[in-house]
Coordinates of C-alpha atoms in Angstrom, one line a residue:
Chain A
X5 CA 0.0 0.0 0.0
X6 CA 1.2 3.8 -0.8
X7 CA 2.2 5.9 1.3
X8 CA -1.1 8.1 0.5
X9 CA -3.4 5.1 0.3
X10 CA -1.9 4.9 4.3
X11 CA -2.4 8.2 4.8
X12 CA -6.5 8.0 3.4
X13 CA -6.9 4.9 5.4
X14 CA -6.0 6.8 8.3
X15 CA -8.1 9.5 7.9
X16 CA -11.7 7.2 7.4
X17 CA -10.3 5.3 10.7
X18 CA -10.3 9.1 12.9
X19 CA -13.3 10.1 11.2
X20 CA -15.6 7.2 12.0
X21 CA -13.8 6.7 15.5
X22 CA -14.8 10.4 16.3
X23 CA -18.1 9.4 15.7
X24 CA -17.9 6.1 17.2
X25 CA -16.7 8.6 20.5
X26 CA -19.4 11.2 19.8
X27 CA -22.0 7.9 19.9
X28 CA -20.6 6.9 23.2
X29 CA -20.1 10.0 25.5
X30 CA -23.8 10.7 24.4
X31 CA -23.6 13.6 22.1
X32 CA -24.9 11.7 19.4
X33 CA -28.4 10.1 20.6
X34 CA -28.7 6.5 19.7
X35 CA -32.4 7.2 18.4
X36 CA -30.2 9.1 15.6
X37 CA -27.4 7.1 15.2
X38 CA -26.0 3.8 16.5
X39 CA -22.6 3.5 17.4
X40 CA -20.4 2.6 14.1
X41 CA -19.1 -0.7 16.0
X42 CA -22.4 -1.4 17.0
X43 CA -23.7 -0.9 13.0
X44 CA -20.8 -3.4 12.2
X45 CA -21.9 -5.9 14.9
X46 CA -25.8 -5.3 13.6
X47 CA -24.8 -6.1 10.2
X48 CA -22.6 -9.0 10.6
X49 CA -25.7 -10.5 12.7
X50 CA -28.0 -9.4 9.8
X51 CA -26.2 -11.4 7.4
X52 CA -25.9 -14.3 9.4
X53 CA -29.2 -14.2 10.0
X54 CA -30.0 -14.2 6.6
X55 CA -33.2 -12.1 6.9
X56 CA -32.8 -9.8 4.7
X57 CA -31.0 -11.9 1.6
X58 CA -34.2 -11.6 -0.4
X59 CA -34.1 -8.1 -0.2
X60 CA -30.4 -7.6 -0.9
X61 CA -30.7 -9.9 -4.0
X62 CA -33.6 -8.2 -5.3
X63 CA -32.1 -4.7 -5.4
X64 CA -28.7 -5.8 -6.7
X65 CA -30.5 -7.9 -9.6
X66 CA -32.2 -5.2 -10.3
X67 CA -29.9 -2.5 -10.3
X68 CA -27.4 -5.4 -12.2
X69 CA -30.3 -5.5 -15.1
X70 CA -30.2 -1.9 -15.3
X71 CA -26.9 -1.5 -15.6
X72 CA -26.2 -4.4 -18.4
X73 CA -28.8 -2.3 -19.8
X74 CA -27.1 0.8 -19.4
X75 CA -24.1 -0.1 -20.9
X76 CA -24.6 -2.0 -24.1
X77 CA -27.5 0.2 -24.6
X78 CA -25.1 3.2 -24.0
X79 CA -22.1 1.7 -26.3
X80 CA -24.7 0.7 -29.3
X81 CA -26.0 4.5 -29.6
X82 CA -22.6 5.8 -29.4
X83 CA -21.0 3.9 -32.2
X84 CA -24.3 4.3 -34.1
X85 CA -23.9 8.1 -33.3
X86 CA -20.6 8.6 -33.8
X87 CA -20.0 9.1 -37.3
X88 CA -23.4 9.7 -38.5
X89 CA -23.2 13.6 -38.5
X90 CA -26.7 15.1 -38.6
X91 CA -27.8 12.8 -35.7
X92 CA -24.8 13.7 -33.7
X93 CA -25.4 17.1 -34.2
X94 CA -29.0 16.6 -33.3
X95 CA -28.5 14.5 -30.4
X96 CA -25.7 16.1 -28.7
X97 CA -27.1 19.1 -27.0
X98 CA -29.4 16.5 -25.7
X99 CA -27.4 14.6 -24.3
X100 CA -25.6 17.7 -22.3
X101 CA -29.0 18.7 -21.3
X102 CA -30.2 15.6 -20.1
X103 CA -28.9 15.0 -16.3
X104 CA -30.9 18.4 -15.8
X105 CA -33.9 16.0 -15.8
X106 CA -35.5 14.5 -12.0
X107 CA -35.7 10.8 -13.5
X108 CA -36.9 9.8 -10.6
X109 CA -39.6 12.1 -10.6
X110 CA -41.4 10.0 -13.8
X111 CA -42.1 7.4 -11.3
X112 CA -45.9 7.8 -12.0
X113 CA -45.9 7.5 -15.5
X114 CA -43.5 4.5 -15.7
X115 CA -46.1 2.8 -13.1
X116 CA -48.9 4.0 -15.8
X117 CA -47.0 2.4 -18.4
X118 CA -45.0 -0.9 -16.7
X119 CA -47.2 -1.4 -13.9
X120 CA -45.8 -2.0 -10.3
X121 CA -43.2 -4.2 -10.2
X122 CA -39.2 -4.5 -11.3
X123 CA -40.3 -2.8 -15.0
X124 CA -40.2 0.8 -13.6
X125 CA -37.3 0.4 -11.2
X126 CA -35.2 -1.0 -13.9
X127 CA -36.2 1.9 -16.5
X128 CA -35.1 4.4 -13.9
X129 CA -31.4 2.8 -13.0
X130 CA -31.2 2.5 -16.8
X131 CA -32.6 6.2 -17.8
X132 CA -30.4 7.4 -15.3
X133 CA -26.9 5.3 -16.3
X134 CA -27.2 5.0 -20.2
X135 CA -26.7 8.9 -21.3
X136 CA -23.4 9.0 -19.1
X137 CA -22.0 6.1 -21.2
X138 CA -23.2 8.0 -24.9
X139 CA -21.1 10.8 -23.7
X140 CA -18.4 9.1 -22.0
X141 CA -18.1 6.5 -25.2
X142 CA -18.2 9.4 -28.1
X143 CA -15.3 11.6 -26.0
X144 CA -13.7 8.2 -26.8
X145 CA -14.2 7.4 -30.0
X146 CA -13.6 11.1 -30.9
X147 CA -10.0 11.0 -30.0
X148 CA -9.2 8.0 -31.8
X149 CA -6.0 9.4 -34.3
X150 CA -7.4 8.6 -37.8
X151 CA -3.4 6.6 -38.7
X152 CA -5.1 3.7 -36.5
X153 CA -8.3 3.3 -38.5
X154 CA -6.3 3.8 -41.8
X155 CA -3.6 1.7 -41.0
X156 CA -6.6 -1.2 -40.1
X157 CA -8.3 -0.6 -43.4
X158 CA -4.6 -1.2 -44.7
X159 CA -4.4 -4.6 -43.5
X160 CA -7.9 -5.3 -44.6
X161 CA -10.1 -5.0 -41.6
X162 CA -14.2 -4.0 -42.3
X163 CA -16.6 -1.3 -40.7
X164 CA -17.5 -4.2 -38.0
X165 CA -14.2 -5.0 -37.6
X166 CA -12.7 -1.8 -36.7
X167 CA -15.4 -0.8 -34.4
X168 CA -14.4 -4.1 -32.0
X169 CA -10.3 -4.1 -32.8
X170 CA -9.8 -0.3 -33.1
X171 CA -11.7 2.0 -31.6
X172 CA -13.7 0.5 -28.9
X173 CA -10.3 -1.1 -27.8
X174 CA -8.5 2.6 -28.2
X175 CA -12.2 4.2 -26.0
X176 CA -11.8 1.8 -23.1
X177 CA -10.7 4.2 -20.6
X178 CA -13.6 6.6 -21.7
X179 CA -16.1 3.6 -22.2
X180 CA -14.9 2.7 -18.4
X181 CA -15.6 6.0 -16.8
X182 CA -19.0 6.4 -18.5
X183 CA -19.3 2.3 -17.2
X184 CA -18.4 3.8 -13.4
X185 CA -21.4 6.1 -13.6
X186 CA -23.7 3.7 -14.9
X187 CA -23.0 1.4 -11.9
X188 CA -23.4 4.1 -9.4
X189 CA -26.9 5.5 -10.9
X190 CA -28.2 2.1 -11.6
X191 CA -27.5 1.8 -7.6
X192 CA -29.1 5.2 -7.3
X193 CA -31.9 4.3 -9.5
X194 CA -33.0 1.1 -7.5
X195 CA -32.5 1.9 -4.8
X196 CA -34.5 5.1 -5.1
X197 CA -37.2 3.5 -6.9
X198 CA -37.8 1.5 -4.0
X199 CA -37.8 4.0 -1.2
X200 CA -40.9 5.5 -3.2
X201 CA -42.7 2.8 -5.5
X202 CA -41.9 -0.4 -3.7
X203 CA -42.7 -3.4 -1.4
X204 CA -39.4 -5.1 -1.7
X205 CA -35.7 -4.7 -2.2
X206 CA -32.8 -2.8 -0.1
X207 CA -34.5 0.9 0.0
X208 CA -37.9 -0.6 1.0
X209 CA -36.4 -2.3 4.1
X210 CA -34.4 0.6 4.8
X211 CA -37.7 3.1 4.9
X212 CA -39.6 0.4 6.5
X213 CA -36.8 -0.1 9.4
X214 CA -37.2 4.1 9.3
X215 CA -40.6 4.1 10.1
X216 CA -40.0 1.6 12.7
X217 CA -37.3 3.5 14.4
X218 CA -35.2 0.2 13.8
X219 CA -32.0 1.4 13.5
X220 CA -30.3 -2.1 14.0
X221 CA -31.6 -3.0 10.8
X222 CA -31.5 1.0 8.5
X223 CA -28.2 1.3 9.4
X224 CA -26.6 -1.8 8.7
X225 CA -28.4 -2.0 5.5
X226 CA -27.2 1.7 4.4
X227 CA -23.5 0.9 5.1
X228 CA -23.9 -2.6 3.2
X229 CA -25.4 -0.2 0.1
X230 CA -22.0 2.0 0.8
X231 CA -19.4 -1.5 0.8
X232 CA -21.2 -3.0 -2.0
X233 CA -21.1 0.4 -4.1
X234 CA -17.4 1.5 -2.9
X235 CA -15.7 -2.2 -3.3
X236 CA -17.3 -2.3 -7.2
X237 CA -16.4 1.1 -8.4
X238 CA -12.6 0.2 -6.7
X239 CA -12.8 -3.3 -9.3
X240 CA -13.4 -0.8 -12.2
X241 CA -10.8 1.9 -10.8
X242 CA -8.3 -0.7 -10.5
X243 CA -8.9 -2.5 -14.1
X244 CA -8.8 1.7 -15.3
X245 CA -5.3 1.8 -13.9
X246 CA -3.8 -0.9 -15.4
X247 CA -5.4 0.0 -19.1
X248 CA -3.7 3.8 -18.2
X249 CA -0.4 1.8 -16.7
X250 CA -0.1 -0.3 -20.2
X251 CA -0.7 2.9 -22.1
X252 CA 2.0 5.0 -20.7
X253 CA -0.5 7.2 -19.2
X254 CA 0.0 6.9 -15.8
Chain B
X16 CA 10.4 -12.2 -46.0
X17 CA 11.6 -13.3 -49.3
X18 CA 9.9 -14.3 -52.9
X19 CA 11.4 -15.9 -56.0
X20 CA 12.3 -12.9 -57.1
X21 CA 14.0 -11.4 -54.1
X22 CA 17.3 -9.7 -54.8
X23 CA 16.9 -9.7 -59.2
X24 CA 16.9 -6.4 -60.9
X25 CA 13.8 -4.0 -61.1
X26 CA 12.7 -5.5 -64.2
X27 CA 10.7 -2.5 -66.5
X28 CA 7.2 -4.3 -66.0
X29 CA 4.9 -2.3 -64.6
X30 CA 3.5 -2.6 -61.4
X31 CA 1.3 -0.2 -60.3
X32 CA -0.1 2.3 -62.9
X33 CA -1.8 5.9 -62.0
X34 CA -3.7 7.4 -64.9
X35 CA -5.1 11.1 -64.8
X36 CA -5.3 10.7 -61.2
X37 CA -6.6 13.9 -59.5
X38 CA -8.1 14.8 -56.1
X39 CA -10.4 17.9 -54.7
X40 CA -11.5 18.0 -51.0
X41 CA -15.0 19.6 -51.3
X42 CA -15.6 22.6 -49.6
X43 CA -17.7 23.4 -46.4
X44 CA -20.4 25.9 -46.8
X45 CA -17.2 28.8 -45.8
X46 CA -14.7 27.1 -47.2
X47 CA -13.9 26.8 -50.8
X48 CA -13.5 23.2 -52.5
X49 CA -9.3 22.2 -52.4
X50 CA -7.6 20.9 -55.7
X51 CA -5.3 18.8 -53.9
X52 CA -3.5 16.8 -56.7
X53 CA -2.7 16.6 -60.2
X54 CA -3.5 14.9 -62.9
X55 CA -0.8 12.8 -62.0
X56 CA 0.2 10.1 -64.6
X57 CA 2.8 7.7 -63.0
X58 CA 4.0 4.1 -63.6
X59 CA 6.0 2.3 -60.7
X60 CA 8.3 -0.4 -62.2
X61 CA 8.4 -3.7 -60.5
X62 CA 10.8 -3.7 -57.7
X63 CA 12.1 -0.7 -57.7
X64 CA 12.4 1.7 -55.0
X65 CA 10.8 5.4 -55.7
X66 CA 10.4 8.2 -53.9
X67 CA 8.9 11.0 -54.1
X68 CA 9.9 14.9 -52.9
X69 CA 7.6 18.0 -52.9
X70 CA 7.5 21.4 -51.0
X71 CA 5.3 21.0 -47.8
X72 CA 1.5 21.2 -48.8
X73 CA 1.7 19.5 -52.2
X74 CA -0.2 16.7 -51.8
X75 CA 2.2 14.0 -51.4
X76 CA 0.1 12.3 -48.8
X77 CA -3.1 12.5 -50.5
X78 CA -1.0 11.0 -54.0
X79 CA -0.2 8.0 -51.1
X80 CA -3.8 7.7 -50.2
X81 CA -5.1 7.4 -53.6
X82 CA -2.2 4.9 -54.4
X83 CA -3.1 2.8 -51.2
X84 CA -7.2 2.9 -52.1
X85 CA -7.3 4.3 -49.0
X86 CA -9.1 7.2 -50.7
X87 CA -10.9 7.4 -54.0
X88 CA -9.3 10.1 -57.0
X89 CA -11.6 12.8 -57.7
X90 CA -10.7 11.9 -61.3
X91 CA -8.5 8.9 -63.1
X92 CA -7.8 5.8 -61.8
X93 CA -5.1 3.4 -60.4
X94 CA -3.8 0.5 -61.5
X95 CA -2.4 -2.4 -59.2
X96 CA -1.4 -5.4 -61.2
X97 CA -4.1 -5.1 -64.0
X98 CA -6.6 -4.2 -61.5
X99 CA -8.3 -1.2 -60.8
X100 CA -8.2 -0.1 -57.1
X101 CA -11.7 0.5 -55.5
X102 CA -12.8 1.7 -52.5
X103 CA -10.5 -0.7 -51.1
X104 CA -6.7 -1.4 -50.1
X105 CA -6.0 -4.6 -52.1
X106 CA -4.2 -7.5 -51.0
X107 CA -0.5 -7.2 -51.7
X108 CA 0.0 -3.4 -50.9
X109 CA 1.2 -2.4 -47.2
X110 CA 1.4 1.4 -45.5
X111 CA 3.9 2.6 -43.4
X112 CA 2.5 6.2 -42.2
X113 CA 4.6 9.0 -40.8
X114 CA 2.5 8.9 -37.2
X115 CA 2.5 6.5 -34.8
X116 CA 0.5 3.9 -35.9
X117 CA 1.2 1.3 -32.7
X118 CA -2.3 0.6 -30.8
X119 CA -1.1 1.7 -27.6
X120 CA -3.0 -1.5 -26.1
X121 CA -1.4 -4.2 -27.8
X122 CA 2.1 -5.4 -27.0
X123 CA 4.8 -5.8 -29.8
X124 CA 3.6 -9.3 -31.2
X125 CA 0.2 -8.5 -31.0
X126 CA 0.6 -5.0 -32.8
X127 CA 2.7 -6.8 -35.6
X128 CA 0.3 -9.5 -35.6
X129 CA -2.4 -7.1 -36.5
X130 CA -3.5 -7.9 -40.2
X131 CA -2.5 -11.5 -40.0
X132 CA -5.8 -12.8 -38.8
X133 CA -7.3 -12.3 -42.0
X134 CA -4.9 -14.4 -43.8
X135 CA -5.3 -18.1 -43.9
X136 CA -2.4 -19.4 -41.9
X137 CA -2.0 -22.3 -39.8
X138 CA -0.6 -21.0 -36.1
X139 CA 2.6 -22.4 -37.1
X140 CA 3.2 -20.2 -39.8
X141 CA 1.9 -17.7 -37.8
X142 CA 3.9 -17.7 -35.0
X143 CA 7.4 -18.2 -37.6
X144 CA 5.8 -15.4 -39.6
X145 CA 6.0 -12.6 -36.0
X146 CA 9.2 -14.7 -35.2
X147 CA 10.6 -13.6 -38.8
X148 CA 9.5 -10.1 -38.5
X149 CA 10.7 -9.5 -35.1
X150 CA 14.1 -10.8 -36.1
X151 CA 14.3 -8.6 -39.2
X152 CA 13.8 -5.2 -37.7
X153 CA 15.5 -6.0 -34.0
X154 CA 12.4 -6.4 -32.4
X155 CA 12.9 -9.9 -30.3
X156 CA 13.6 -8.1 -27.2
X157 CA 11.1 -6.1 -27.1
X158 CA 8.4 -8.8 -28.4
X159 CA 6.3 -8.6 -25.4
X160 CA 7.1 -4.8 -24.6
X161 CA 4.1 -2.5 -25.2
X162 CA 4.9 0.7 -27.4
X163 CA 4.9 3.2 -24.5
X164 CA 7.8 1.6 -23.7
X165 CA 9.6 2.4 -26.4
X166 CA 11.0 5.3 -28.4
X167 CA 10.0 6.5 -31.1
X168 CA 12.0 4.8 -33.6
X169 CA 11.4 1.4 -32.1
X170 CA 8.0 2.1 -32.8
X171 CA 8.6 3.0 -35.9
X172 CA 9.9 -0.3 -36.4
X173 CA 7.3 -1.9 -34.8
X174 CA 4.9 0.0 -37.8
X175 CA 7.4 -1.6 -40.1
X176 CA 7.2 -5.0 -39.2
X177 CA 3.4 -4.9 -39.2
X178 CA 3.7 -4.4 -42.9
X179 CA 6.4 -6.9 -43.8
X180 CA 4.7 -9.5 -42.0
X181 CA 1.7 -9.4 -44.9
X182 CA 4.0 -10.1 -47.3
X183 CA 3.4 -7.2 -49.3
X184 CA 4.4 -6.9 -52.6
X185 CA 4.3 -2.9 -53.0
X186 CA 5.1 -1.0 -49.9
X187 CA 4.4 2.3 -49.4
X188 CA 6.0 4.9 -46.7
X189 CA 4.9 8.2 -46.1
X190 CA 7.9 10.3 -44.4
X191 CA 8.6 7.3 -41.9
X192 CA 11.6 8.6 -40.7
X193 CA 9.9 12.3 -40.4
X194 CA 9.8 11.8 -36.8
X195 CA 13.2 10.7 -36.0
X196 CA 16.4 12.1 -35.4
X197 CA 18.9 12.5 -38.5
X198 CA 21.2 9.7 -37.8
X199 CA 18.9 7.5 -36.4
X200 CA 17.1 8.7 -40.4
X201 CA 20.3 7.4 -42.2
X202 CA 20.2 3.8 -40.5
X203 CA 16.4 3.4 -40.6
X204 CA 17.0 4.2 -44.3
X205 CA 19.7 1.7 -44.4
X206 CA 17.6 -0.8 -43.0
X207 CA 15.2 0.1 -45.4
X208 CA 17.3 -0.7 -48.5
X209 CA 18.3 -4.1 -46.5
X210 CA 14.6 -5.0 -46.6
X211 CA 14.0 -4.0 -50.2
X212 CA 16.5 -6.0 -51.7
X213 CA 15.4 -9.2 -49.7
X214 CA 11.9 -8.9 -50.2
X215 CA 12.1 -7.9 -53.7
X216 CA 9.0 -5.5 -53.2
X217 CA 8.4 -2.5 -54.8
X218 CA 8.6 0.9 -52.4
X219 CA 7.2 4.2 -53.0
X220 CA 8.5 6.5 -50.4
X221 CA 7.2 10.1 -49.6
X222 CA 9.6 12.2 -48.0
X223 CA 10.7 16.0 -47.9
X224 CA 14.3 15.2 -47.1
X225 CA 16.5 15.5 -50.4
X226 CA 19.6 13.8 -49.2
X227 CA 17.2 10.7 -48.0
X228 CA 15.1 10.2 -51.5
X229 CA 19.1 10.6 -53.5
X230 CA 20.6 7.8 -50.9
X231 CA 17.4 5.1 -51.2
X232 CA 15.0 5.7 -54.5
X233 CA 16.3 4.4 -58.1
X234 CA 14.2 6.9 -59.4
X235 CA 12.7 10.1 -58.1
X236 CA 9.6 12.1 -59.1
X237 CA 9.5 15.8 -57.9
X238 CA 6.2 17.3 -57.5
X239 CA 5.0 20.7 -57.7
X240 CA 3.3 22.9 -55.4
X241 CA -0.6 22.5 -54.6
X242 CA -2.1 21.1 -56.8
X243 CA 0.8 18.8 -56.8
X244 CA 1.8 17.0 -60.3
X245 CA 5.0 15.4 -61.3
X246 CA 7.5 18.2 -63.1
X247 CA 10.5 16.0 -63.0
X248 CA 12.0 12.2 -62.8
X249 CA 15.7 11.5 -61.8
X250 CA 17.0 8.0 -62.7
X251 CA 19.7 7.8 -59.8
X252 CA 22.0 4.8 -61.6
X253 CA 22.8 3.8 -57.8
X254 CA 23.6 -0.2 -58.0
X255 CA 21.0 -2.6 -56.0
X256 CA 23.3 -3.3 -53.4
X257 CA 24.0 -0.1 -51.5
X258 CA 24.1 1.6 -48.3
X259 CA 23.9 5.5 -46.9
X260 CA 27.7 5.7 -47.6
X261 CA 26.6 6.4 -51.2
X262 CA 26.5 10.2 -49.6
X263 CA 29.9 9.9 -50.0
X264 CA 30.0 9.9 -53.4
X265 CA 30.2 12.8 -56.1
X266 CA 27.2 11.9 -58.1
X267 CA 25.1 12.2 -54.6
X268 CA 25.9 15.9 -54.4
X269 CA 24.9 16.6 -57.9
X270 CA 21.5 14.3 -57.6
X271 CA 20.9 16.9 -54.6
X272 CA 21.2 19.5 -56.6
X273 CA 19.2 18.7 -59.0
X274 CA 16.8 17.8 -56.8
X275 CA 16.9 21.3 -55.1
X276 CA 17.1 22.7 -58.9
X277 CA 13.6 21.5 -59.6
X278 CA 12.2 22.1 -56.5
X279 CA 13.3 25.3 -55.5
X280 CA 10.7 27.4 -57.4
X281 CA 7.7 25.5 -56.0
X282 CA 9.1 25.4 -52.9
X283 CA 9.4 29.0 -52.6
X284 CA 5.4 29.3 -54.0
X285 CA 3.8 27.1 -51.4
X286 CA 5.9 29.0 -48.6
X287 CA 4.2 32.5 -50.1
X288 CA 0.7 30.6 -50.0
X289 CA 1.1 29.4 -46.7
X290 CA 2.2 33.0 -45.8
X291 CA -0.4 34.5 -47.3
X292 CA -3.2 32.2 -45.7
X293 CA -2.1 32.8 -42.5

């Protein structure tokens, strides 16, 4: 480990032992917040217990749907985009526009339209992951330096071909940022759908434990959301670095 | 690397034929329509090694393009073994460009290895085919080194042996060596002769350097400013087997010359346009 990784490490370890200190002298009630050591305890018994499995499994199929979704949703427009001028140019302003949208705000009119049920959740998590990959994917594919493409129609490769050996390959560091986003909304997405539209899944549990005042169960399953979320997005940060490491780009 | 033919003399039968070629880049709705080339009418012999100089601007490039089929003449056509080229590079012809053309993702092997998927080989003759190409531009060491890890003119190597490894019966190189020092210029165009004579290929080279296109090319076309044509050929005499200490040599300074002769004039017009565009 680096000598900064250290250093970062460190500074999560004082900041949730201050509040682990704040919890115990009393300054933090434990109506508000349990005890971090006492979350950790509370979730290792949750998952032993295996209550909540169902729950956990729905919301991360879910939000893994939406996110497959996402992506090859999000890497088909772009290529399709790409190149075809007019519908760029169309498209584009769009596309900058578009996180100004509430997504989650549609949740009526997706019910209208899917019914209750996964349908709607799934729509949101993908609505809310599939522009960031577009924009993410065409930065990509913009910078590709036209010698590779011409030196691949050189050794005879097709359209098709060039799209999977040249410049997807060259975009995978943009295609992989635009992928990080995708995971985090379609996390967002689900889980959001379900604090408002459902009767299953993480979010339900966790506003059902609210209105409960069960905080041995809302906590537990909020920092389980933050592990899952934080150890994924590190897989993808590390496979980012070695891509950049090969490249000579970092 | 080699073919039957390897090492006889550039025979007189033609090889690759352009006829009337021109090119014009059409025009956005503020800027006017470009008449990039010609008409150019040139006939490559088989086997020999051409090159071709021209004032910055003349449309060298775009005459390498058109030669490749890697883009379509406005006007005429080109030849390539009795064939008209359309729309497509033809088997047979392989481009060495003046950028880096390494996929920065791909190690040595792989990036050499590029084209030879399409190619019906048996992975036997694939691997002695990257085994071959490595060896012939002092590659092996670097064989699983990816091209961030190497300079510049190893890469341009690299570029190199991802043509020779097709096989390719005309080569084509536009300024290879542009982005290299000047001695490291003189061996890579060593090198470069090496290759010719044992692969028997015919090479078109673009360059801007004088002194490089009187050491390698048998013959030399010299092209005018925008719209670039062809207002002079040099036969050099130079013997196949030869080497950058031609340089030495009396008839090297007077090829020069020559060279300079032609191009002065046009070189001087497409510094004035560039001036005045600017």
């Amino acid at each position: 480990m680096s000598r900064l990784s250290r250093y970062r490490l460190l500074a999560i370890i004082v900041a949730v032992a201050i509040v682990e200190a704040m919890c115990r002298i009393g300054w933090i009630d434990r109506f508000t917040m349990q005890p971090p050591l006492q979350i950790a305890i509370d979730l290792w018994k949750l998952l032993v217990s295996g209550k909540h499995l169902d729950a956990i499994g729905k919301t991360m199929g879910n939000a893994a749907i939406g996110f497959v979704l996402a992506v090859s949703a999000g890497v088909v427009v772009a290529v399709a985009v790409h190149r075809r001028r007019l519908l760029r140019e169309t498209l584009e302003p769009l596309f900058a526009t578009y996180y100004a949208i509430p997504v989650l705000a549609f949740y009526p009119l997706l019910i209208i339209l899917f019914g209750v049920g996964d349908a709607p959740k799934i729509t949101i998590a993908f609505m809310l992951g599939v522009i960031a990959v577009i924009v993410n994917l065409l930065n990509g594919l913009d910078r590709v330096p036209p010698v590779l493409i011409k030196t691949a129609r050189v050794v005879g490769m097709g359209p098709t071909q060039i799209v999977w050996r040249v410049t997807l390959p060259f975009s995978a560091p943009y295609l992989l940022t635009g992928v990080k986003f995708a995971l985090a909304y379609s996390l967002i997405g689900i889980i959001g759908s379900e604090f408002i539209m459902s009767t299953d899944g993480m979010g339900f549990e966790i506003s059902f434990a609210y209105n409960n005042f069960d905080n041995a169960t809302m906590y537990p399953l909020i920092v389980l959301i933050l592990l899952i979320s934080i150890s994924l997005n590190f897989a993808l940060g590390t496979i980012e670095k070695q891509i950049l490491q090969r490249r000579g780009l970092r | 690397m080699t073919t039957p033919d390897a090492g006889g003399p550039s025979g007189l039968e033609p090889h690759v034929t352009l006829q009337a070629v021109t090119r014009t880049f059409a025009g956005q709705q503020s800027t006017p329509a470009v008449h990039a080339l010609g008409p150019v009418d040139l006939t490559l012999r088989k086997g020999e090694f051409f090159a071709v100089v021209g004032p910055s601007g003349c449309g060298k490039s775009t005459l390498l393009e058109v030669l490749a089929g890697i883009s379509q003449p406005t006007s005429g056509q080109v030849i390539f073994e009795g064939q008209p080229v359309k729309g497509r590079v033809p088997e047979g012809v392989g481009v060495v460009f003046q950028e880096d053309a390494c996929f920065p993702w791909l190690n040595v092997t792989d990036n050499i290895a590029l084209g030879l998927q399409a190619l019906p080989l048996s992975e036997t003759e694939r691997r002695q085919r990257v085994e071959d190409a490595l060896a012939l531009t002092g590659l092996k060491a670097f064989a699983q080194a990816f091209p961030a890890q190497l300079s510049g003119g190893m890469r341009q190597r690299v570029c190199i042996a991802r043509t020779l490894i097709m096989r390719p019966r005309l080569i084509l190189l536009d300024e290879p060596f542009g982005a290299l020092d000047q001695q490291t210029r003189l061996l890579m165009g060593e090198e470069v002769l090496r290759l010719w004579r044992q692969s028997g290929a015919t090479i078109f080279l673009i360059t801007h350097a004088l002194d490089e296109a009187a050491m390698l090319a048998d013959r030399i076309g010299v092209m005018s400013a925008r719209p670039g044509r062809l207002i002079d050929l040099v036969e050099t005499g130079w013997p196949r087997e030869r080497d950058s200490r031609v340089v030495e040599l009396p008839q090297f300074g007077q090829l020069t010359a020559r060279l300079w002769r032609s191009l002065r004039g046009e070189s001087l017009k497409s510094l004035d346009s560039s001036q005045a565009t600017q």
